[in-house]
PDB file of C-alpha atoms and ligand atoms in Angstrom:
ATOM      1  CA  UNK A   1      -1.457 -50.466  66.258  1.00 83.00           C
ATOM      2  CA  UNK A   2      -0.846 -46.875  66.396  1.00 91.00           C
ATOM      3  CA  UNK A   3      -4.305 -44.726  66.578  1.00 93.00           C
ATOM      4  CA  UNK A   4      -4.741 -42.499  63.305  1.00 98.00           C
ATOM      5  CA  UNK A   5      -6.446 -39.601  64.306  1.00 98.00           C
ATOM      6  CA  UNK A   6      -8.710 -38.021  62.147  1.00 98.00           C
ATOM      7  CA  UNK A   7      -9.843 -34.491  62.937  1.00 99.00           C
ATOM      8  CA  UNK A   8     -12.342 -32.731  60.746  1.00 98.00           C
ATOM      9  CA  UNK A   9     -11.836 -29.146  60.040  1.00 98.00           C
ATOM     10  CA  UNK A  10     -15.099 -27.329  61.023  1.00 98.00           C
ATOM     11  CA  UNK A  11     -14.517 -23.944  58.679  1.00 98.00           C
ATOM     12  CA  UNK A  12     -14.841 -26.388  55.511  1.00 98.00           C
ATOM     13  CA  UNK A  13     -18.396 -27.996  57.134  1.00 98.00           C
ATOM     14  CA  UNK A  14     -21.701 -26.562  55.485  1.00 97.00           C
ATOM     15  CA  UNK A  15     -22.543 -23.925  57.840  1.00 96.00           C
ATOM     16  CA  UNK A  16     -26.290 -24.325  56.759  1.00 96.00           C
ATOM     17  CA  UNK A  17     -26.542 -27.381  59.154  1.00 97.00           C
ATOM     18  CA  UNK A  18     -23.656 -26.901  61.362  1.00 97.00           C
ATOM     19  CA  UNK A  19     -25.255 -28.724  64.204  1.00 98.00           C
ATOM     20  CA  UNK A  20     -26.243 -31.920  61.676  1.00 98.00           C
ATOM     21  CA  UNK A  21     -22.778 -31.417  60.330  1.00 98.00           C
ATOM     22  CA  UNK A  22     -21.390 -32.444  63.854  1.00 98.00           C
ATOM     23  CA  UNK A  23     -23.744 -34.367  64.977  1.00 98.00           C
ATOM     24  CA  UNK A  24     -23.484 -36.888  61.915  1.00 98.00           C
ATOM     25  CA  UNK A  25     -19.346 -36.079  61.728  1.00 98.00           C
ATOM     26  CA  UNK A  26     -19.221 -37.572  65.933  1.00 98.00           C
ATOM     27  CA  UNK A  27     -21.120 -40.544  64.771  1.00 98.00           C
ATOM     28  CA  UNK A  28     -19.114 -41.257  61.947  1.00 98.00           C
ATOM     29  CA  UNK A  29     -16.286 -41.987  63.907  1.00 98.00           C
ATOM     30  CA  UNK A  30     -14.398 -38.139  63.874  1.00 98.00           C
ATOM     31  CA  UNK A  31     -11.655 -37.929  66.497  1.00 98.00           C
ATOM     32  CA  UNK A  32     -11.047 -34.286  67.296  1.00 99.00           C
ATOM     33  CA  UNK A  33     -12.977 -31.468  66.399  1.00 99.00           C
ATOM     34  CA  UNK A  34     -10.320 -28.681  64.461  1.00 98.00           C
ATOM     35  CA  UNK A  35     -11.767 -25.229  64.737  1.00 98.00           C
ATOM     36  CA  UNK A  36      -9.925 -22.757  62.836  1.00 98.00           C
ATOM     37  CA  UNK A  37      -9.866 -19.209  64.610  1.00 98.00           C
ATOM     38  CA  UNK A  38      -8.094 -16.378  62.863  1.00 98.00           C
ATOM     39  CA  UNK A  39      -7.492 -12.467  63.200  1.00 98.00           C
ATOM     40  CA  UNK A  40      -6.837 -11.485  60.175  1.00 98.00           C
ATOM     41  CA  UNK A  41      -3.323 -10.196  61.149  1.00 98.00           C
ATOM     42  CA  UNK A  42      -1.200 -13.188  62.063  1.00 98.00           C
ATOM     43  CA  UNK A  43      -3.102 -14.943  58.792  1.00 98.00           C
ATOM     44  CA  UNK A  44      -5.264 -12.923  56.222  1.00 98.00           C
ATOM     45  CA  UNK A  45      -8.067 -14.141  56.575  1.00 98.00           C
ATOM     46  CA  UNK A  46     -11.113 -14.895  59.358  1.00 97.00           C
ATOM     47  CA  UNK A  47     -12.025 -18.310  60.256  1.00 94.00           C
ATOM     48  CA  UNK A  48     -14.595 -19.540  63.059  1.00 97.00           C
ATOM     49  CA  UNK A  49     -15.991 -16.931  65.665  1.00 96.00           C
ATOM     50  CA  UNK A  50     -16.289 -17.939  69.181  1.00 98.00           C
ATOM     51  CA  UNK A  51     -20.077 -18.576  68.847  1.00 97.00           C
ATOM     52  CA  UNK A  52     -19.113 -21.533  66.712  1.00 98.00           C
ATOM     53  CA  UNK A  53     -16.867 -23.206  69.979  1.00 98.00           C
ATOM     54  CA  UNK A  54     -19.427 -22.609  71.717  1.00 98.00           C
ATOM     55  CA  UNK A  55     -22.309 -23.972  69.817  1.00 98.00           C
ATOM     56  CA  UNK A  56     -19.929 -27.049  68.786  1.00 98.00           C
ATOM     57  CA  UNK A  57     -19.246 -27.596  72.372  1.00 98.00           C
ATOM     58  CA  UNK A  58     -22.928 -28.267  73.136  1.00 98.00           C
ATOM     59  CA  UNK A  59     -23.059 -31.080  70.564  1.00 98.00           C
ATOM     60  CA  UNK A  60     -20.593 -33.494  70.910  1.00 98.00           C
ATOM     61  CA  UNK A  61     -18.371 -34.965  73.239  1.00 98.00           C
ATOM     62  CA  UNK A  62     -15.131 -35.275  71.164  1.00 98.00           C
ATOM     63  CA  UNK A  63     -12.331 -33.587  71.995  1.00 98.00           C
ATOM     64  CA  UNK A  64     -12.303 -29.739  70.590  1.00 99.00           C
ATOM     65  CA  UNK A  65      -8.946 -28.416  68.801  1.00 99.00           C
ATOM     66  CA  UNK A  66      -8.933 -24.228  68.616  1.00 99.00           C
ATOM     67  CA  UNK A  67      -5.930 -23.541  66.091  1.00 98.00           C
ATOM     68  CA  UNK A  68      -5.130 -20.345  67.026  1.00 98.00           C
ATOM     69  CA  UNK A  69      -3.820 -18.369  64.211  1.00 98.00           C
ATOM     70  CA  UNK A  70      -3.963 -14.988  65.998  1.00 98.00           C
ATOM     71  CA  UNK A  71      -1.200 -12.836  67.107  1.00 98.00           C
ATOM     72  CA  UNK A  72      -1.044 -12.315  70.827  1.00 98.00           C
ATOM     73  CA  UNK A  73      -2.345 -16.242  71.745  1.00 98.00           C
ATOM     74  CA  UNK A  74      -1.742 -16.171  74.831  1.00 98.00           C
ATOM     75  CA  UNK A  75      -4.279 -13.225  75.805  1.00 98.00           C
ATOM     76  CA  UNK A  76      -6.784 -15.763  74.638  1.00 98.00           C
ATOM     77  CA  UNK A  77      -6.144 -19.170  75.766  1.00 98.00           C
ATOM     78  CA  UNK A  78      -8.704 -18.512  78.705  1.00 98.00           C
ATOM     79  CA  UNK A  79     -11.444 -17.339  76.538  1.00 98.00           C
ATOM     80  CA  UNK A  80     -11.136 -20.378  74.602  1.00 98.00           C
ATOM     81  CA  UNK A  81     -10.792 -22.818  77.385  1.00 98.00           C
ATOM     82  CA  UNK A  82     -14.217 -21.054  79.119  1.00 98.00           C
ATOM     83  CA  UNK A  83     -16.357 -21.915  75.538  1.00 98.00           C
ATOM     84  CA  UNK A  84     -14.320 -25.327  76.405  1.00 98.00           C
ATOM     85  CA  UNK A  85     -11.927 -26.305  73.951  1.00 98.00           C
ATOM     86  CA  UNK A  86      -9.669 -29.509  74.597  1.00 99.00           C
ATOM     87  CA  UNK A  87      -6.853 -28.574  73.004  1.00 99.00           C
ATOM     88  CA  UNK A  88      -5.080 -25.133  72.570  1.00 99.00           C
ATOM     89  CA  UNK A  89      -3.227 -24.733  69.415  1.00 99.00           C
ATOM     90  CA  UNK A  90      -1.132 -21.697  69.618  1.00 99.00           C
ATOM     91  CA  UNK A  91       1.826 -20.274  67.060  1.00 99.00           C
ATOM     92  CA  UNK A  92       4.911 -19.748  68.792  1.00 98.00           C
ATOM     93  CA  UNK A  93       5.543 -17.352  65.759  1.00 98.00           C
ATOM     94  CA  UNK A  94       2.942 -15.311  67.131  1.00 98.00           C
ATOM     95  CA  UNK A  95       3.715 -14.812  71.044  1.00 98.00           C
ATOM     96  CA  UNK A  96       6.663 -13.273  72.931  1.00 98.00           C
ATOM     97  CA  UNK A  97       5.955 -15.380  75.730  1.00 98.00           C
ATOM     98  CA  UNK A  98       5.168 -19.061  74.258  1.00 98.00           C
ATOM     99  CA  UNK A  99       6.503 -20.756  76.827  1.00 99.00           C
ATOM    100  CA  UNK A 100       3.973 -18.820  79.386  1.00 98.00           C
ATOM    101  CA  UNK A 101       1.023 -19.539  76.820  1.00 99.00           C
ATOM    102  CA  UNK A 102       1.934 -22.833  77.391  1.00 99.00           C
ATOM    103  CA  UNK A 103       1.822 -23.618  80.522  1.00 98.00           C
ATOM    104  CA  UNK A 104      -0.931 -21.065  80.996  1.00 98.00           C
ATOM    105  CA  UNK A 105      -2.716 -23.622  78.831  1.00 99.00           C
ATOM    106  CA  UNK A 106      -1.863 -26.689  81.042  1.00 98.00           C
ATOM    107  CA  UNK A 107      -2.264 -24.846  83.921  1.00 98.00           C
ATOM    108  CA  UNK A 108      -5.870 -24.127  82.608  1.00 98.00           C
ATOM    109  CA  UNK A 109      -6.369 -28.262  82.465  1.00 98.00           C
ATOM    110  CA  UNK A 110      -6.252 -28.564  78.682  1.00 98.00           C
ATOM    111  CA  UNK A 111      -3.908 -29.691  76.247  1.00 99.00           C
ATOM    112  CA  UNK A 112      -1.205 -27.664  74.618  1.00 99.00           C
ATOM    113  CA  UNK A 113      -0.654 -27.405  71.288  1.00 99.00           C
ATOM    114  CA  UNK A 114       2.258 -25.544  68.865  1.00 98.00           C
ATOM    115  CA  UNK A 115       1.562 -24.897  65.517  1.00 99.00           C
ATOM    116  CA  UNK A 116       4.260 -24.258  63.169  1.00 98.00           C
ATOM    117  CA  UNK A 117       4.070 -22.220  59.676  1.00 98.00           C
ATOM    118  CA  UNK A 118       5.817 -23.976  56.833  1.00 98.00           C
ATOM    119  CA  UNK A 119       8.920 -21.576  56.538  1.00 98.00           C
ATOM    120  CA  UNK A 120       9.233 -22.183  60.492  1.00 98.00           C
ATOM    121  CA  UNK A 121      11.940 -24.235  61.317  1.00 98.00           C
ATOM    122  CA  UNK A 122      11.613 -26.493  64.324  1.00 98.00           C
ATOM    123  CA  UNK A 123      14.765 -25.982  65.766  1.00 98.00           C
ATOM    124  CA  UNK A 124      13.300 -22.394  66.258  1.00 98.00           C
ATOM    125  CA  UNK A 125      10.960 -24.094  68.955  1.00 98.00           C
ATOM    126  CA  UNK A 126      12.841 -27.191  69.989  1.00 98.00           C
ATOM    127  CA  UNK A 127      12.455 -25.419  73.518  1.00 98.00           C
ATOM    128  CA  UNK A 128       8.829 -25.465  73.752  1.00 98.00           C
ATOM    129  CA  UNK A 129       8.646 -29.192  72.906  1.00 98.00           C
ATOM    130  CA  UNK A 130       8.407 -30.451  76.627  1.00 98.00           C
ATOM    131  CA  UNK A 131       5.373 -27.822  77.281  1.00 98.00           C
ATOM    132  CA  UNK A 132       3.422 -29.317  73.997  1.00 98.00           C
ATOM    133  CA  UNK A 133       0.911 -32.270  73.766  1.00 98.00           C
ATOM    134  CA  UNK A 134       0.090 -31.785  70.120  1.00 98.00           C
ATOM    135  CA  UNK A 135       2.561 -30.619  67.488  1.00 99.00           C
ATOM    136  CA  UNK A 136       0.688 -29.166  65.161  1.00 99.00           C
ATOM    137  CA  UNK A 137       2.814 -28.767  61.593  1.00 99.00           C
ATOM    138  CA  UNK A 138       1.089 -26.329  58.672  1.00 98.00           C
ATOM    139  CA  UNK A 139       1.732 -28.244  55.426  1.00 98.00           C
ATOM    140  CA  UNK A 140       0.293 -24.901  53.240  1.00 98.00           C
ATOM    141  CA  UNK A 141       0.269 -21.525  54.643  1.00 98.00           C
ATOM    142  CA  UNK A 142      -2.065 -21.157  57.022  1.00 98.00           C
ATOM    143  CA  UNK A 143      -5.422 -19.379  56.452  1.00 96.00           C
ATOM    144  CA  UNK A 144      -7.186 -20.628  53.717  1.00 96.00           C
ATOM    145  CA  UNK A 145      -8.888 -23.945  52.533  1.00 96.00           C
ATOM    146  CA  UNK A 146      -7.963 -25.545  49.090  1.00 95.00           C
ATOM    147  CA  UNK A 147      -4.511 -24.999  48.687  1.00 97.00           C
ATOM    148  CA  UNK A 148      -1.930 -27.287  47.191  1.00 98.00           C
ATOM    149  CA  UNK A 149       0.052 -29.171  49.353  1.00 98.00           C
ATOM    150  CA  UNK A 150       3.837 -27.870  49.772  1.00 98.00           C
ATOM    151  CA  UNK A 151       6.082 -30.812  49.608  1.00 98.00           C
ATOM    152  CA  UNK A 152       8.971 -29.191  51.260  1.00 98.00           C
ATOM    153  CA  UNK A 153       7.089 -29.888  54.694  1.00 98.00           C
ATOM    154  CA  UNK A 154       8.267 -33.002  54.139  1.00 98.00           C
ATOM    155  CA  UNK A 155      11.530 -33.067  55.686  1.00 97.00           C
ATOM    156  CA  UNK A 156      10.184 -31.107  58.801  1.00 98.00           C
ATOM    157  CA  UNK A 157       7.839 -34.051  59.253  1.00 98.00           C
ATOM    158  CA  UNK A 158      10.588 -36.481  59.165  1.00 98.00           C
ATOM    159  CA  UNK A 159      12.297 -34.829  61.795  1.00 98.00           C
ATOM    160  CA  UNK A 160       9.281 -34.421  64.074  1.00 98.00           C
ATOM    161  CA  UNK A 161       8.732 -37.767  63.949  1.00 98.00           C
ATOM    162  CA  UNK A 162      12.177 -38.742  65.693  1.00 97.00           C
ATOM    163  CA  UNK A 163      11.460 -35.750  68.148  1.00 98.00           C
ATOM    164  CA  UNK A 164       8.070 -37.463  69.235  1.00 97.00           C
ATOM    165  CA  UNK A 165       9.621 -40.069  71.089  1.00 90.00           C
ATOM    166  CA  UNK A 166      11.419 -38.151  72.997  1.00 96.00           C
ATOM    167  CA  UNK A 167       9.247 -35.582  73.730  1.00 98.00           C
ATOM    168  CA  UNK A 168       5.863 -37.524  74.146  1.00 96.00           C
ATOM    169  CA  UNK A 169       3.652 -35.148  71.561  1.00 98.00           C
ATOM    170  CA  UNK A 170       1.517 -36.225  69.084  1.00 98.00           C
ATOM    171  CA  UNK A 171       2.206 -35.412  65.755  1.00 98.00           C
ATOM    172  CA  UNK A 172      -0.478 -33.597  63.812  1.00 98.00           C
ATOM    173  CA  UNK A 173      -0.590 -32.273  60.224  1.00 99.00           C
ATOM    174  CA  UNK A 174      -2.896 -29.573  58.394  1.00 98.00           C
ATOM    175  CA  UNK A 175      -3.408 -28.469  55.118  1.00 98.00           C
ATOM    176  CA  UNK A 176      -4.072 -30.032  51.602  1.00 98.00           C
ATOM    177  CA  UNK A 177      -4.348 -33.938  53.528  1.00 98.00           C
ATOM    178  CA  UNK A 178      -5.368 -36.111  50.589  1.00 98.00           C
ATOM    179  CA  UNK A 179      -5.856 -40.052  51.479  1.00 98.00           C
ATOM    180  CA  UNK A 180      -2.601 -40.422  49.830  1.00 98.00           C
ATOM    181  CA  UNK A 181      -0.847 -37.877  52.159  1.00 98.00           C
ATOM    182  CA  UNK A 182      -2.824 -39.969  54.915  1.00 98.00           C
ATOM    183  CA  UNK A 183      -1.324 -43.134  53.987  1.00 98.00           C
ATOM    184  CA  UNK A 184       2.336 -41.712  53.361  1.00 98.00           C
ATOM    185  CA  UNK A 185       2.405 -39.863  56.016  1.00 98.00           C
ATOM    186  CA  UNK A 186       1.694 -42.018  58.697  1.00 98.00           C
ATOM    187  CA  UNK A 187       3.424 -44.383  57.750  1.00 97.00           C
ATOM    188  CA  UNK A 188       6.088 -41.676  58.281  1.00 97.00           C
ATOM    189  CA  UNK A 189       4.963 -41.388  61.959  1.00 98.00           C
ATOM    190  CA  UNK A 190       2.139 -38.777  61.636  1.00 98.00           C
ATOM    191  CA  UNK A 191      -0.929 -39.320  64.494  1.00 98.00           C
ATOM    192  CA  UNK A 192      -2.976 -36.840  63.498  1.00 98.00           C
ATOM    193  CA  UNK A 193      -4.491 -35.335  60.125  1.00 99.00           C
ATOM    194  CA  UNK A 194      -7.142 -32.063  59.898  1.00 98.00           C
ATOM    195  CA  UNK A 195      -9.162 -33.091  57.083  1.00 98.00           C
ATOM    196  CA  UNK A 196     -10.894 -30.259  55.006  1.00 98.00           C
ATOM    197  CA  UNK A 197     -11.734 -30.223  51.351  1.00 98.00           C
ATOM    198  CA  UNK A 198      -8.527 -32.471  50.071  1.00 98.00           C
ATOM    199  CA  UNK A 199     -10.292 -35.407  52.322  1.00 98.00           C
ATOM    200  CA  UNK A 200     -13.556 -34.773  53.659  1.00 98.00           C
ATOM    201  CA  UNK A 201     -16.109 -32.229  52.699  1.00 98.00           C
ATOM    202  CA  UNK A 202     -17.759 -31.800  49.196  1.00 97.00           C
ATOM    203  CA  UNK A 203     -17.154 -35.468  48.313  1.00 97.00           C
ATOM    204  CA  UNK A 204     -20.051 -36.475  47.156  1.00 95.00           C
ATOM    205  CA  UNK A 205     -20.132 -39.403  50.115  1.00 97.00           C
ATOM    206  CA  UNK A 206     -21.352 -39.896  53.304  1.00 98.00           C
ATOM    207  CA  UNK A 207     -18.821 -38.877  56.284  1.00 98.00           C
ATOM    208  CA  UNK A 208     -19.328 -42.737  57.467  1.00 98.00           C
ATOM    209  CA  UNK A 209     -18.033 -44.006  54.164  1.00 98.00           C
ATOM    210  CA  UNK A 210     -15.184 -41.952  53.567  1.00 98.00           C
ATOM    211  CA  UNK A 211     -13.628 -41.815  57.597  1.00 98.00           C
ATOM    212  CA  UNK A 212     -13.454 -45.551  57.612  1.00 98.00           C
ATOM    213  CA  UNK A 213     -11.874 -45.609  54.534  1.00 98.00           C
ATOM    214  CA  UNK A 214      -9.082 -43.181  55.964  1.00 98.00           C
ATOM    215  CA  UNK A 215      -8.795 -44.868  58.980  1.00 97.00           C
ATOM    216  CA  UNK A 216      -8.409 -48.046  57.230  1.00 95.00           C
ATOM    217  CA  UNK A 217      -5.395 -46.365  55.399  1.00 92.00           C
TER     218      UNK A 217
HETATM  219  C1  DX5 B   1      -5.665 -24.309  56.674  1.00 61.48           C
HETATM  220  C2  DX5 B   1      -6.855 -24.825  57.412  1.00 61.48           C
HETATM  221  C3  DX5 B   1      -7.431 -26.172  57.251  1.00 61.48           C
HETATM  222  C4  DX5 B   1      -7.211 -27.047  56.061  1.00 61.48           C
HETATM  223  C5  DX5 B   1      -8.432 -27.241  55.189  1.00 61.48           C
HETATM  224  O1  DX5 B   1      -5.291 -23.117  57.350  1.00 61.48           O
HETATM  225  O2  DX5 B   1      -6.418 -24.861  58.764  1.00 61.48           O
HETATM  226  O3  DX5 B   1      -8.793 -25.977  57.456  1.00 61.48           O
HETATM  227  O4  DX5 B   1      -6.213 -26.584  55.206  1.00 61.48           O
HETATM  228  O5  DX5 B   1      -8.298 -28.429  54.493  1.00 61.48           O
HETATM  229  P1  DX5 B   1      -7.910 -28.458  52.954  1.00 61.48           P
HETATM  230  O6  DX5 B   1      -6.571 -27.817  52.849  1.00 61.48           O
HETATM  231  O7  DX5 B   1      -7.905 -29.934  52.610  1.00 61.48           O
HETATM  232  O8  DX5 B   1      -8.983 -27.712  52.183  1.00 61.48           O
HETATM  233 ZN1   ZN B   2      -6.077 -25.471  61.345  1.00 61.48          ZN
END
């Protein structure tokens, strides 16, 4: 059976208990830890800060996904591998060099990740798919929590899911993941799914409950 992976995105957790938040999120069965870093240039907006990689570092074990949505990435991939991130999620959109950020990233011992926006096509980075572990693909515009989910992704995913083969990545999606997108999509071929306020937080359940339920999907 194909793993689902369910990764919980830390910028919707309560920040009044961020360490409980974790702490209970590991136990509950969370598979990678999606940390949302932004500059407020390549997205409008600011997510986590680096104090938050570093104090989620120190309490779990679980692999660590910084989404970079800052221009320049690839100035930055060693600052977030030293506070000790797994995986390095960078936009191709917003580096001249991707292919260096890349393998700057592997070379670094983590995993590489690209993130694509939804207007980017993927034949724009069908180059970059041998450097990339993850393929990370935005299903709302990246920045902000709470959006609605833009169906026109759909067709993207489709093709990244005959790409994956090939290329060995696992697919990931993020933005506006409902249970039903979990179900349709991977069924569709989809590993991964950042889970924010569509799935996860401000539920009204316990994060044991409702992450067996999706994995169950
Ligand atoms: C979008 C963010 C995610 C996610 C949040 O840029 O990376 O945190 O959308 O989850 P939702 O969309 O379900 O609130
Ligand atoms: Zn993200």
């Amino acid at each position: 059976m194909r793993e689902k992976l369910l990764c919980p995105s830390m910028m919707c957790a309560d920040f009044g208990c961020l360490q409980k938040e974790v702490e209970v999120l590991d136990r509950a069965g969370a598979d990678i830890f999606h940390i949302d870093i932004m500059d407020g240039r390549f997205v409008p907006n600011f997510g986590m800060g680096l104090q938050d990689v570093a104090c989620i570092r120190t309490l779990t074990e679980k692999p660590l996904d910084a989404h970079l949505m800052i221009d320049a990435p690839g100035n930055y991939v060693g600052l977030f591998s030293g506070l000790g991130a797994d995986i390095i999620t960078i936009h191709p959109e917003a580096d001249l060099h991707p292919a260096r950020t890349l393998d700057k990233i592997r070379n670094l011992g983590k995993k590489a990740g690209i993130a694509i926006n939804p207007g980017t096509a993927v034949e724009t980075v069908k180059e970059l798919l041998p450097l990339a572990d993850y393929f990370l693909a935005m299903t709302v515009n990246p920045g902000f929590a709470g959006q609605k989910y833009l169906e026109f992704t759909n067709r993207k995913l489709e093709t990244l899911a005959k790409l994956k083969a090939e290329y060995g990545f696992r697919l990931m999606v993020d933005g506006a993941i409902s249970p039903q997108k979990i179900q349709e999509l991977f069924r569709l071929g989809v590993d991964g799914f950042v889970l924010g306020t569509s799935a996860l937080f401000g539920k009204g359940e316990d994060y044991q409950t409702i992450l067996s339920r999706l994995k169950q999907l």
